Tab-separated table of C-alpha atoms in Angstrom:
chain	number	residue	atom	x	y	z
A	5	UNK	CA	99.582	122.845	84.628
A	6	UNK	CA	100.346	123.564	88.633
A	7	UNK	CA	96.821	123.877	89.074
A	8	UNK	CA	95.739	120.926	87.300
A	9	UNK	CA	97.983	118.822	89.481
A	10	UNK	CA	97.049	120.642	92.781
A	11	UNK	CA	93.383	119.627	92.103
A	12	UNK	CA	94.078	116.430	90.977
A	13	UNK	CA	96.061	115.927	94.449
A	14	UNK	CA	93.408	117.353	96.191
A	15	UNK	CA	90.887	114.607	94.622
A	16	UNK	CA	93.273	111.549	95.994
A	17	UNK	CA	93.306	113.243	98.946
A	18	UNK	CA	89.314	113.362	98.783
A	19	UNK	CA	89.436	109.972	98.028
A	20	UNK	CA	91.569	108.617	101.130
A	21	UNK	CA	89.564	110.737	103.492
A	22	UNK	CA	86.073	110.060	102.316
A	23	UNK	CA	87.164	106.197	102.500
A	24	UNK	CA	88.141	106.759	105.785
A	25	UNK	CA	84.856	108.177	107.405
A	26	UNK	CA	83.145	105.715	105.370
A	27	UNK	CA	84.974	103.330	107.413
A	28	UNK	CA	84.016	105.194	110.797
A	29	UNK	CA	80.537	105.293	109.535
A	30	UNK	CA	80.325	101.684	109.518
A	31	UNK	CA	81.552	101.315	112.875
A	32	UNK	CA	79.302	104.303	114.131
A	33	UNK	CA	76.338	104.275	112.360
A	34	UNK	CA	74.302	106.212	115.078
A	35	UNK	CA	76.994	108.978	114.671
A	36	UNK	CA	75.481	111.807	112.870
A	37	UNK	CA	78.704	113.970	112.846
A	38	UNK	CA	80.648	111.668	110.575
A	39	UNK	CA	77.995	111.741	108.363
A	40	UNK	CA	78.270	115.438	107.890
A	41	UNK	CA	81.735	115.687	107.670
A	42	UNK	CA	81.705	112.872	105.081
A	43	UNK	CA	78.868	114.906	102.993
A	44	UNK	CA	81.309	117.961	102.928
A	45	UNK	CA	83.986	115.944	101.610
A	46	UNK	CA	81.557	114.369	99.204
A	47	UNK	CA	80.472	118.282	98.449
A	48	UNK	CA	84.391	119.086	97.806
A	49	UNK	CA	85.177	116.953	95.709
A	50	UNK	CA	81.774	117.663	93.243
A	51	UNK	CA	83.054	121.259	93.711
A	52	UNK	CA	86.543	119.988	92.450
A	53	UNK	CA	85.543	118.074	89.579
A	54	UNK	CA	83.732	121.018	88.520
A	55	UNK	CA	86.618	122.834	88.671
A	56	UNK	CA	89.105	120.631	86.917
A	57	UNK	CA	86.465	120.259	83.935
A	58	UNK	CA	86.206	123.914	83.977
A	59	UNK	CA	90.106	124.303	83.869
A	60	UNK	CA	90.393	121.596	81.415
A	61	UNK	CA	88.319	123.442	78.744
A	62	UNK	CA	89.732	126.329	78.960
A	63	UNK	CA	92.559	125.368	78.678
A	64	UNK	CA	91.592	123.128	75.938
A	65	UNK	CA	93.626	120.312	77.406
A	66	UNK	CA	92.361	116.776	78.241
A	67	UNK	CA	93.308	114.310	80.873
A	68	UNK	CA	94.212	110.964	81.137
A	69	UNK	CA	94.406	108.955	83.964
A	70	UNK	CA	96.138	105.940	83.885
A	71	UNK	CA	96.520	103.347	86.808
A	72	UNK	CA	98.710	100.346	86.902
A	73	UNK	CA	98.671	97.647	89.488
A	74	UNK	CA	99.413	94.458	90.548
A	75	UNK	CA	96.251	91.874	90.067
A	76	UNK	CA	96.273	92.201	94.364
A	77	UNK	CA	96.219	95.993	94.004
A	78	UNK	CA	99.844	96.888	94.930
A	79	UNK	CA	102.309	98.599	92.982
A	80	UNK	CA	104.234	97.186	90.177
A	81	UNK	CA	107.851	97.563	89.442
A	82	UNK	CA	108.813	100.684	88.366
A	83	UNK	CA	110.535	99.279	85.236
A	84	UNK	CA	107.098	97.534	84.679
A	85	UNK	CA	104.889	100.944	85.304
A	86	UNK	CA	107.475	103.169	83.564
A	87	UNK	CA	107.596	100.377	80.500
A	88	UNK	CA	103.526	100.509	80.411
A	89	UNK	CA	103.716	104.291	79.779
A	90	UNK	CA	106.007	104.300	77.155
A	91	UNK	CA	104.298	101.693	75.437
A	92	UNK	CA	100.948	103.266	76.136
A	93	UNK	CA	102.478	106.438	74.614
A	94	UNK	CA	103.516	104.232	71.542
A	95	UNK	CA	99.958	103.529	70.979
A	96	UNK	CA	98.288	106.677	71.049
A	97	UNK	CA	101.304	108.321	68.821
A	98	UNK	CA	100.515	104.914	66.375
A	99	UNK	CA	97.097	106.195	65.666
A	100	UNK	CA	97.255	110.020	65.947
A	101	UNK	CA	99.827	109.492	63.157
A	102	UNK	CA	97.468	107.350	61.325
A	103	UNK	CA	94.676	109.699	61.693
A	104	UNK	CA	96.947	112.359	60.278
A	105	UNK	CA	98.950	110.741	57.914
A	106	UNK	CA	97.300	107.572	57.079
A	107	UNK	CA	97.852	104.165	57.846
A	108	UNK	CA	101.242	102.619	57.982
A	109	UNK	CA	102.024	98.892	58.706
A	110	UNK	CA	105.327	100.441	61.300
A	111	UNK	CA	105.407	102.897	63.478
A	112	UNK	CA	107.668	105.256	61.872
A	113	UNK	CA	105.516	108.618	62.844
A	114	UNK	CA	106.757	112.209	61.815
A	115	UNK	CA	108.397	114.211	64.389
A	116	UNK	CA	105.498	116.502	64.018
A	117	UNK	CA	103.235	113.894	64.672
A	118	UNK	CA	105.050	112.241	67.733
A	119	UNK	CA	105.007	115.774	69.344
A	120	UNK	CA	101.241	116.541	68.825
A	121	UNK	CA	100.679	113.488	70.204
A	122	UNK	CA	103.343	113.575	73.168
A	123	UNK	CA	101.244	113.081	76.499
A	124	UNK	CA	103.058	115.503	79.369
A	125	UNK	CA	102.702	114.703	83.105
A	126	UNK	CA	100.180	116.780	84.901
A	127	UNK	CA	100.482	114.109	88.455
A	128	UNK	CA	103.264	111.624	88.603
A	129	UNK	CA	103.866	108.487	89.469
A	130	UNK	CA	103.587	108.074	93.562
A	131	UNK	CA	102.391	104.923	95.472
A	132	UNK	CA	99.159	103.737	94.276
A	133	UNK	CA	97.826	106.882	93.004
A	134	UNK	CA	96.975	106.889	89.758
A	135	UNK	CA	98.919	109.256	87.165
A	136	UNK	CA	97.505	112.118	85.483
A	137	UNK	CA	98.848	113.026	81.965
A	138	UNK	CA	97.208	116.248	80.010
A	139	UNK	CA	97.445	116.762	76.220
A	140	UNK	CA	97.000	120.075	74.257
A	141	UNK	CA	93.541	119.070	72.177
A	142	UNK	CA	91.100	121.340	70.125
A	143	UNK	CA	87.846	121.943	71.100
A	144	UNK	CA	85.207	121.820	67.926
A	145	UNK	CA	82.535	122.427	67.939
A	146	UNK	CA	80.737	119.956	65.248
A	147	UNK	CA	84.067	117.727	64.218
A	148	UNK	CA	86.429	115.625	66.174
A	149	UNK	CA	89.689	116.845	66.910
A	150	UNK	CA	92.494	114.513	65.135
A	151	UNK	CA	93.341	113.658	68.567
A	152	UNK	CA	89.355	112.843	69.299
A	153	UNK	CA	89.799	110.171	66.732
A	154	UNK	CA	93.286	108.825	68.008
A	155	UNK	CA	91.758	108.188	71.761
A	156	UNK	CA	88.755	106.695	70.284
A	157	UNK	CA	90.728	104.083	67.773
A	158	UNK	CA	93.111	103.581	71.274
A	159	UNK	CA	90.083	103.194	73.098
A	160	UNK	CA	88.071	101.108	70.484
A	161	UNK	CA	91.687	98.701	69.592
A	162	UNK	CA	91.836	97.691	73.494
A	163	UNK	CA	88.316	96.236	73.736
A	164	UNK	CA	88.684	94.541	70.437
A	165	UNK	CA	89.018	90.380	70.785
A	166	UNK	CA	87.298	89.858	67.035
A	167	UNK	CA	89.979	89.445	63.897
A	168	UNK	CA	87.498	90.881	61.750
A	169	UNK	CA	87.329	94.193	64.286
A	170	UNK	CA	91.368	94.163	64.373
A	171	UNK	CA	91.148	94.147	60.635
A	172	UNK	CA	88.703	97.154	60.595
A	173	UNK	CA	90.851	99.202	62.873
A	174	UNK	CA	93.919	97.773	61.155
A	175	UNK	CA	92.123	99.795	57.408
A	176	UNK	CA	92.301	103.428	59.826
A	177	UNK	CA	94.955	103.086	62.056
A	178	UNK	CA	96.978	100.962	60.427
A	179	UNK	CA	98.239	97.442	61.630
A	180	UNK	CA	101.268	99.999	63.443
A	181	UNK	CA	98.767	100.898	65.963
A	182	UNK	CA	97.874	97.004	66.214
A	183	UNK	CA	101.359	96.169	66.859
A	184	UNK	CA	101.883	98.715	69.531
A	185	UNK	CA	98.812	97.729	71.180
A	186	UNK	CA	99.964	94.283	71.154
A	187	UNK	CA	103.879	95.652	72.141
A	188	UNK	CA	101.655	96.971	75.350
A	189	UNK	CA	100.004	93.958	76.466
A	190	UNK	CA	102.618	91.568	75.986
A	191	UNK	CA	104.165	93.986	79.255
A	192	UNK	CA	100.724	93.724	80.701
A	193	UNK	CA	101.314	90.035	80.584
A	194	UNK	CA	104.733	89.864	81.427
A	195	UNK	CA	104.763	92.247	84.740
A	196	UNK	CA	101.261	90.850	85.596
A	197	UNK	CA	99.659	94.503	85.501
A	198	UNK	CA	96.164	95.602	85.555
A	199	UNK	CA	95.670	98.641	84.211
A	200	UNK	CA	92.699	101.158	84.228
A	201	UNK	CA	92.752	104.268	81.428
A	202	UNK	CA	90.451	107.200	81.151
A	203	UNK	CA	90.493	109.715	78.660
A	204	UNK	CA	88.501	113.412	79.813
A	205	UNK	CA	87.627	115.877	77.557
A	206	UNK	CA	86.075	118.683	80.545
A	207	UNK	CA	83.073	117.688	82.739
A	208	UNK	CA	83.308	114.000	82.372
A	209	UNK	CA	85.690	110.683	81.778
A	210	UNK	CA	84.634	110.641	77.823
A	211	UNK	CA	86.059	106.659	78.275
A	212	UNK	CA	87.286	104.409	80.784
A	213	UNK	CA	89.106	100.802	80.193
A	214	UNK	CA	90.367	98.478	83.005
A	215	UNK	CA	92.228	95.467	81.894
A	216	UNK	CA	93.344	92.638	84.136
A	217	UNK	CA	96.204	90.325	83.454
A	218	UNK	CA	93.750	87.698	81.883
A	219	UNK	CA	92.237	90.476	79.465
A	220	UNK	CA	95.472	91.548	78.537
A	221	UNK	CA	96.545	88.221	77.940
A	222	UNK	CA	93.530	87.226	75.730
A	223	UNK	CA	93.886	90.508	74.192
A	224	UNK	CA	97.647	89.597	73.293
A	225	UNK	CA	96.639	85.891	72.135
A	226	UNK	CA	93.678	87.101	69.709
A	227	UNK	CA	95.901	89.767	68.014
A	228	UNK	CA	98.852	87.256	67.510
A	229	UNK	CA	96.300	84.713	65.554
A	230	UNK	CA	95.702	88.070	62.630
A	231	UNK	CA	97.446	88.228	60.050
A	232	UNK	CA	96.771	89.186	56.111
A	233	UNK	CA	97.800	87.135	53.316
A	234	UNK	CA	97.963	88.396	49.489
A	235	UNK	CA	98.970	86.086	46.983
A	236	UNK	CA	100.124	87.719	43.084
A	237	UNK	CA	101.810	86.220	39.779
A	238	UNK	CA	104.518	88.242	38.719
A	239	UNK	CA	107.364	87.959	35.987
A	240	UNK	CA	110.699	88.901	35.955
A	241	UNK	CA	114.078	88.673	33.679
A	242	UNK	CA	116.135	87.284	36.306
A	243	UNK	CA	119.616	84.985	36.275
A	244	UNK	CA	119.318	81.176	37.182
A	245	UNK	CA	121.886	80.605	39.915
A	246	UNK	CA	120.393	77.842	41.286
A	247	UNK	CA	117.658	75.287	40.328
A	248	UNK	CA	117.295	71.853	42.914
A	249	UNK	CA	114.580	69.459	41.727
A	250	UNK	CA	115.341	66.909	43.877
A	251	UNK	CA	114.847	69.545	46.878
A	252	UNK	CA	112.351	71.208	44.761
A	253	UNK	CA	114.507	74.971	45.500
A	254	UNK	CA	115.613	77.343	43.218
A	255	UNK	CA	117.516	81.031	43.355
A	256	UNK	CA	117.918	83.406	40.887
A	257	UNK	CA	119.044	87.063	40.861
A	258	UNK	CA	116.757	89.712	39.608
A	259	UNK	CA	117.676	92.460	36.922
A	260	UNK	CA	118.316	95.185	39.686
A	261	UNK	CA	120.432	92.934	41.717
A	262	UNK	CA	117.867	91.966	44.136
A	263	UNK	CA	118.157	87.599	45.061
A	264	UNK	CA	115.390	85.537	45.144
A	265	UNK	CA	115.175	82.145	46.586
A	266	UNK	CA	111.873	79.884	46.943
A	267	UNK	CA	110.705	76.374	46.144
A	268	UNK	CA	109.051	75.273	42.799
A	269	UNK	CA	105.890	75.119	42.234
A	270	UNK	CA	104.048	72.051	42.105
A	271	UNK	CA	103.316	72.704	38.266
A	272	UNK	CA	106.863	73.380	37.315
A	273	UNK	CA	108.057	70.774	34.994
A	274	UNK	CA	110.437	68.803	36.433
A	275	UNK	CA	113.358	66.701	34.744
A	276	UNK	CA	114.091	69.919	32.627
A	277	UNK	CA	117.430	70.998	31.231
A	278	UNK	CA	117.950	74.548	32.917
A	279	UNK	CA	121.715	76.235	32.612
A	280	UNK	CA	122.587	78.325	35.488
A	281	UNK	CA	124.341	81.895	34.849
A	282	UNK	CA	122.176	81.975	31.907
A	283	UNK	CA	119.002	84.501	31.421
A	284	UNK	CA	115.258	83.710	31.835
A	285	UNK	CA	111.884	85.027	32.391
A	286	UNK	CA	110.811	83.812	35.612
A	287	UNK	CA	107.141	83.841	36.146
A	288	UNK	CA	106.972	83.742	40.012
A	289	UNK	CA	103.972	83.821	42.978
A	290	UNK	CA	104.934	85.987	45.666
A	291	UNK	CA	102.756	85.468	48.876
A	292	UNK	CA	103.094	87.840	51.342
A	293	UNK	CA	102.158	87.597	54.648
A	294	UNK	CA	101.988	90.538	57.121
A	295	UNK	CA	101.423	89.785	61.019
A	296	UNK	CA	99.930	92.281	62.654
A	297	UNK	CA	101.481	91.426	65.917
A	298	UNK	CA	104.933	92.307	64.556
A	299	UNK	CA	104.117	94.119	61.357
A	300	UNK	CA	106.647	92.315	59.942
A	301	UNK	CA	106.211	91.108	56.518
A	302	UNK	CA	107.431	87.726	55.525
A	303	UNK	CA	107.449	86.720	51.646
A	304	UNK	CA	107.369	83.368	50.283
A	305	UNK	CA	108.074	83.025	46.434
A	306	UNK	CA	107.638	80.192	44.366
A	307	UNK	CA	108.481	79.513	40.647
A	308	UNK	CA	106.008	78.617	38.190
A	309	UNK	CA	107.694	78.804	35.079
A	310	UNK	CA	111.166	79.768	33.648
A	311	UNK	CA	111.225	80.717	29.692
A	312	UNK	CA	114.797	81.486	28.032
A	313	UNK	CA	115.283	84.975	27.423
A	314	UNK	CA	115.844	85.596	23.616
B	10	UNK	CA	83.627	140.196	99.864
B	11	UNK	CA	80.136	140.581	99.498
B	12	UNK	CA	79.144	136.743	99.511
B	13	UNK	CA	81.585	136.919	103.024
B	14	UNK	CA	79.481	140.042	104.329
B	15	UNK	CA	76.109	137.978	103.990
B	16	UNK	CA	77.024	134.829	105.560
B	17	UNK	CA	78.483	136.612	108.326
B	18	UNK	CA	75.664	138.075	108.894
B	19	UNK	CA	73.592	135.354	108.552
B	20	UNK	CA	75.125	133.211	111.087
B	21	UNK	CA	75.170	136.896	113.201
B	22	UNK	CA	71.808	136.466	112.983
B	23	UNK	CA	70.823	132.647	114.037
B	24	UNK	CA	73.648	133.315	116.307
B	25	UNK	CA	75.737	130.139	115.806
B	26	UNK	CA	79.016	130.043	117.788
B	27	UNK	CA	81.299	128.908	114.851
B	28	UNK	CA	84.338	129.896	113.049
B	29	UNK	CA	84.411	130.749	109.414
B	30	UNK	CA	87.132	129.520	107.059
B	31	UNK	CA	87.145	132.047	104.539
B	32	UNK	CA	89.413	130.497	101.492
B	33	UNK	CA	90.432	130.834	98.146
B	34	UNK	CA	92.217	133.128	95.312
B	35	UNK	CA	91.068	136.266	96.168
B	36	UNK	CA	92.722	135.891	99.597
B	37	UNK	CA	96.035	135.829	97.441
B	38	UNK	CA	97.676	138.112	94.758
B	39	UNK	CA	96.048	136.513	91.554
B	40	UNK	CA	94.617	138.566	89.323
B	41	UNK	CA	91.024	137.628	88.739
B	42	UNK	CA	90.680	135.305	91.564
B	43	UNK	CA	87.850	133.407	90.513
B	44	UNK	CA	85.868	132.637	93.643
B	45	UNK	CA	86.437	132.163	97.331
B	46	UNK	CA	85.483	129.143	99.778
B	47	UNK	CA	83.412	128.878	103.108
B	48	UNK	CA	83.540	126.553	105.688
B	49	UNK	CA	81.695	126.796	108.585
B	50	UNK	CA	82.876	124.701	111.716
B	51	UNK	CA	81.424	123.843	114.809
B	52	UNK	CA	82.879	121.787	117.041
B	53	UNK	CA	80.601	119.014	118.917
B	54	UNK	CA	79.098	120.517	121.931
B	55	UNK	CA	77.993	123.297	119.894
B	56	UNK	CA	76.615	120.993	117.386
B	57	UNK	CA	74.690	119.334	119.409
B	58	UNK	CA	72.761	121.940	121.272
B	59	UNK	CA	71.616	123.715	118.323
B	60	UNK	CA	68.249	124.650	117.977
B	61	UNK	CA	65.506	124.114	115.741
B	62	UNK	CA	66.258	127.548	113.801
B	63	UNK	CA	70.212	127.473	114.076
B	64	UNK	CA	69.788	123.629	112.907
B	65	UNK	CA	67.832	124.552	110.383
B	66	UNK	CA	70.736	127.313	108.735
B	67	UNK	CA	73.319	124.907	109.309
B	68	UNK	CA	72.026	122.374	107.284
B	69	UNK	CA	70.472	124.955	104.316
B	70	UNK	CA	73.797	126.318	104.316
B	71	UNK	CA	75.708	122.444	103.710
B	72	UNK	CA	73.070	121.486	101.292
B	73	UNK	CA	72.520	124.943	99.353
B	74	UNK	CA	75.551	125.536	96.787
B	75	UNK	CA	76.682	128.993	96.736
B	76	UNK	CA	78.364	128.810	93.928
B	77	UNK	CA	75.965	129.369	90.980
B	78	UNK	CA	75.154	132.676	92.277
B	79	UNK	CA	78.140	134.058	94.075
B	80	UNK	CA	81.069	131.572	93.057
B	81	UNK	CA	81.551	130.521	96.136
B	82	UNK	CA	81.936	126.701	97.384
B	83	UNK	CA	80.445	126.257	100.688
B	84	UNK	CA	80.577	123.442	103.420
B	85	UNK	CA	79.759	122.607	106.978
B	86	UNK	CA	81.944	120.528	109.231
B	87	UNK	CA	81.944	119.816	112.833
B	88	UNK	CA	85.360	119.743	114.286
B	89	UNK	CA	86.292	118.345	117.512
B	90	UNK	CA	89.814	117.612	118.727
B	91	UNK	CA	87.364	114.896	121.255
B	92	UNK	CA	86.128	113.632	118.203
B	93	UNK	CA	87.466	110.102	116.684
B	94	UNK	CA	87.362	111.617	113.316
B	95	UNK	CA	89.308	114.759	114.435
B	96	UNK	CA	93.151	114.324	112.738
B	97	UNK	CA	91.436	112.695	109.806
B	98	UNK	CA	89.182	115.410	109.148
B	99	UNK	CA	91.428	118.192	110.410
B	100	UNK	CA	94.387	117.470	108.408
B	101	UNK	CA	92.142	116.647	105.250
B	102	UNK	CA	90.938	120.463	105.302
B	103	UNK	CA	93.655	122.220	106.291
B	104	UNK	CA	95.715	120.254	103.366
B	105	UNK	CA	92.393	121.556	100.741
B	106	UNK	CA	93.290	125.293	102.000
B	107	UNK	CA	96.586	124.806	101.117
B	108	UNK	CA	98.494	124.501	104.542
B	109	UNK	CA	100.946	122.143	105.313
B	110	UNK	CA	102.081	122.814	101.521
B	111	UNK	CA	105.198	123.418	100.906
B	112	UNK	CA	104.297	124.075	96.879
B	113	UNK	CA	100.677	126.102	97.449
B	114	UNK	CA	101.500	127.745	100.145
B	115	UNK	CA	98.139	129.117	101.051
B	116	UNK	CA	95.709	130.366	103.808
B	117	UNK	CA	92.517	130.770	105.001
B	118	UNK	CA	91.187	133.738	106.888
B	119	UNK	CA	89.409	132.716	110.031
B	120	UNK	CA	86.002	134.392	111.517
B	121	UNK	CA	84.785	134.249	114.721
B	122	UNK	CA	81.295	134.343	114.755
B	123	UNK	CA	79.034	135.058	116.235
B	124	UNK	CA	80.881	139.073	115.565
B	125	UNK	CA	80.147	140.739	118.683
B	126	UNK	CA	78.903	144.378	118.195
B	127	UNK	CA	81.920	146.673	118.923
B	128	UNK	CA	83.605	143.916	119.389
């Protein structure tokens, strides 16, 4: 990728020099010399985007460039910046998984998976240069590489504030890729970084996101306040262990072993004559609630009705 | 070496004194090199006493790319060590050609022009 990076170095460098005469053009605006040695620079750097885009399908490689800063525009940390990529790698292994695989409520992606996905460093991290990553990626001709999809879901997740658009993403790239966007931002927040990510395909930046502390904050906030709740009846032989109806608590132990403990219902007759260690069909309601900010799944059971096994 | 030839001669011909930066792969051992760069670089004095014909070139040959045709990028700077813009812009090409690069380690060819007959 040596000639990747040189170009991309040769674009900062563009960058610094063309501010620079900019500068001197302001302060000599009768000066028609520094206007045509800014218009070459201008002119290289066209000539070096054209270039890179060539390079970059050929190669069939895309690049990502991926700036993190401070919300006065100096460097961050380099735990926080190092932190950001790993968590930013998180997230686009999250979806290419679920794009490949399906979608999973934790990131547990194959190792195939992680190392399609696996972005490699085509410019490093130096002062307060952006870095460049590439990433082997098809070029189709009518379809969307699997990768395609995974930037776009990335992409899509990171301007999403709405619950009902989390939820949506949530049914494609499962509420993994939720929770490692979330995982991201919450270092966004707590390193005050702003960072800007672009995803090219050849000629042009296909997307470009810039998030400032604030966005990444609200973005943090809104997917904290999803979550999915399921509610189900369900029966099961199980062995009274414990039954409170003062406290209004009960535990029993299921057939395969398994404990359960939960409050009682508020139509389970109370004042009955239960014996613990003995056997009984429990009819139960399991409500499960999955956050997606976690993924974790908490379960809340509560007894309905317990009939003596015969 | 062709595209070279031309603009050599072309600046032969308006009579421009200049010197040509002549850049890129095929100045190296790549296989395939893939295109070359010009620069053309006049330094201030020059600049400003060119005439209406030699002004004309200089600017058709900043503003016309080369590169559609004969894969070849082409610019026009002025370069003056006198010049407040001088290290800035100095450093800035040299560093594009690859000198002053420890990894690249490249070159440019440099032309004198106008080429004096027999010269």
């Amino acid at each position: 990728m040596s000639r990747i990076s040189d170009i991309i170095d040769d674009l900062a460098e563009v960058d610094i020099v063309s501010q620079a005469l900019r500068r001197l053009a302001e302060t000599e605006p009768q000066d028609e010399i520094v206007a045509i040695n800014l218009d070459a620079v201008l002119r290289r750097r066209a000539d070096l985007e054209r270039r890179l885009g060539s390079l970059l399908a050929t190669r069939q490689v895309d690049l990502i460039r991926y700036r993190v800063e401070l919300f006065d525009g100096s460097d961050p940390s380099a735990l926080a910046a190092a932190r950001s990529i790993v968590l930013f790698q998180k997230l686009v292994t999250a979806a290419f998984d679920a794009i490949r695989s399906g979608p999973k409520r934790l990131y547990r992606p194959s190792a195939e998976n992680a190392r399609l996905s696996s972005l490699s460093f085509a410019r490093g991290p130096g002062g307060s240069a952006a870095i460049h990553f590439t990433i082997p990626n098809d070029r189709l001709l009518i379809l969307e590489s699997d990768l395609d999809e995974a930037f776009g879901v990335v992409f899509d997740l990171l301007m999403t504030r709405a619950k009902t658009m989390f939820r949506n993403i949530a049914s494609r790239a499962g509420i993994a890729s939720v929770t490692a966007a979330h995982e991201w931002a919450e270092n966004a927040v707590l390193y005050g970084l702003t960072t800007t990510i672009a995803w090219r395909k050849a000629s042009d930046e296909r997307r470009v996101i810039s998030l400032s502390h604030s966005d990444a904050l609200l973005f943090k906030t809104a997917i904290e306040a999803v979550s999915d709740e399921t509610v189900e009846e369900v029966d099961r032989p199980c062995e009274l262990l414990a039954l409170d109806d003062a406290a209004g608590t009960f535990r029993i132990n299921l057939s395969g072993g398994d404990t359960i403990a939960g409050i009682l219902a508020e139509g389970f007759p109370r004042g009955g004559s239960w014996t613990t260690r003995h056997w009984y069909t429990a009819v139960l309601q399991r409500a499960v609630r999955i956050r997606y900010a976690t993924g974790e799944e908490a379960v809340r059971w509560s007894l309905r009705r317990l009939t003596p096994e015969a | 070496m062709n595209t070279v030839s031309m603009v050599v001669s072309l600046v032969n011909r308006v009579s421009i004194p200049s010197r040509l930066w002549v850049g890129g792969a095929f100045l190296t051992e790549e296989d395939d090199p893939e295109g070359c760069s010009l620069t053309l670089v006049l330094v201030e004095s020059v600049f400003r006493r060119l005439s209406a014909d030699q002004r004309e070139f200089f600017d058709w040959f900043r503003d016309v790319s080369l590169y559609e045709k004969y894969h070849c990028d082409n610019y026009g700077i002025i370069l003056d060590a006198e010049r407040p813009d001088f290290e800035c812009v100095n450093n800035f090409w040299l560093r594009q050609f690859g000198f002053h690069d420890e990894v690249r380690k490249q070159g440019i060819a440099e032309v004198l022009l106008p080429v004096v007959e027999g010269g």
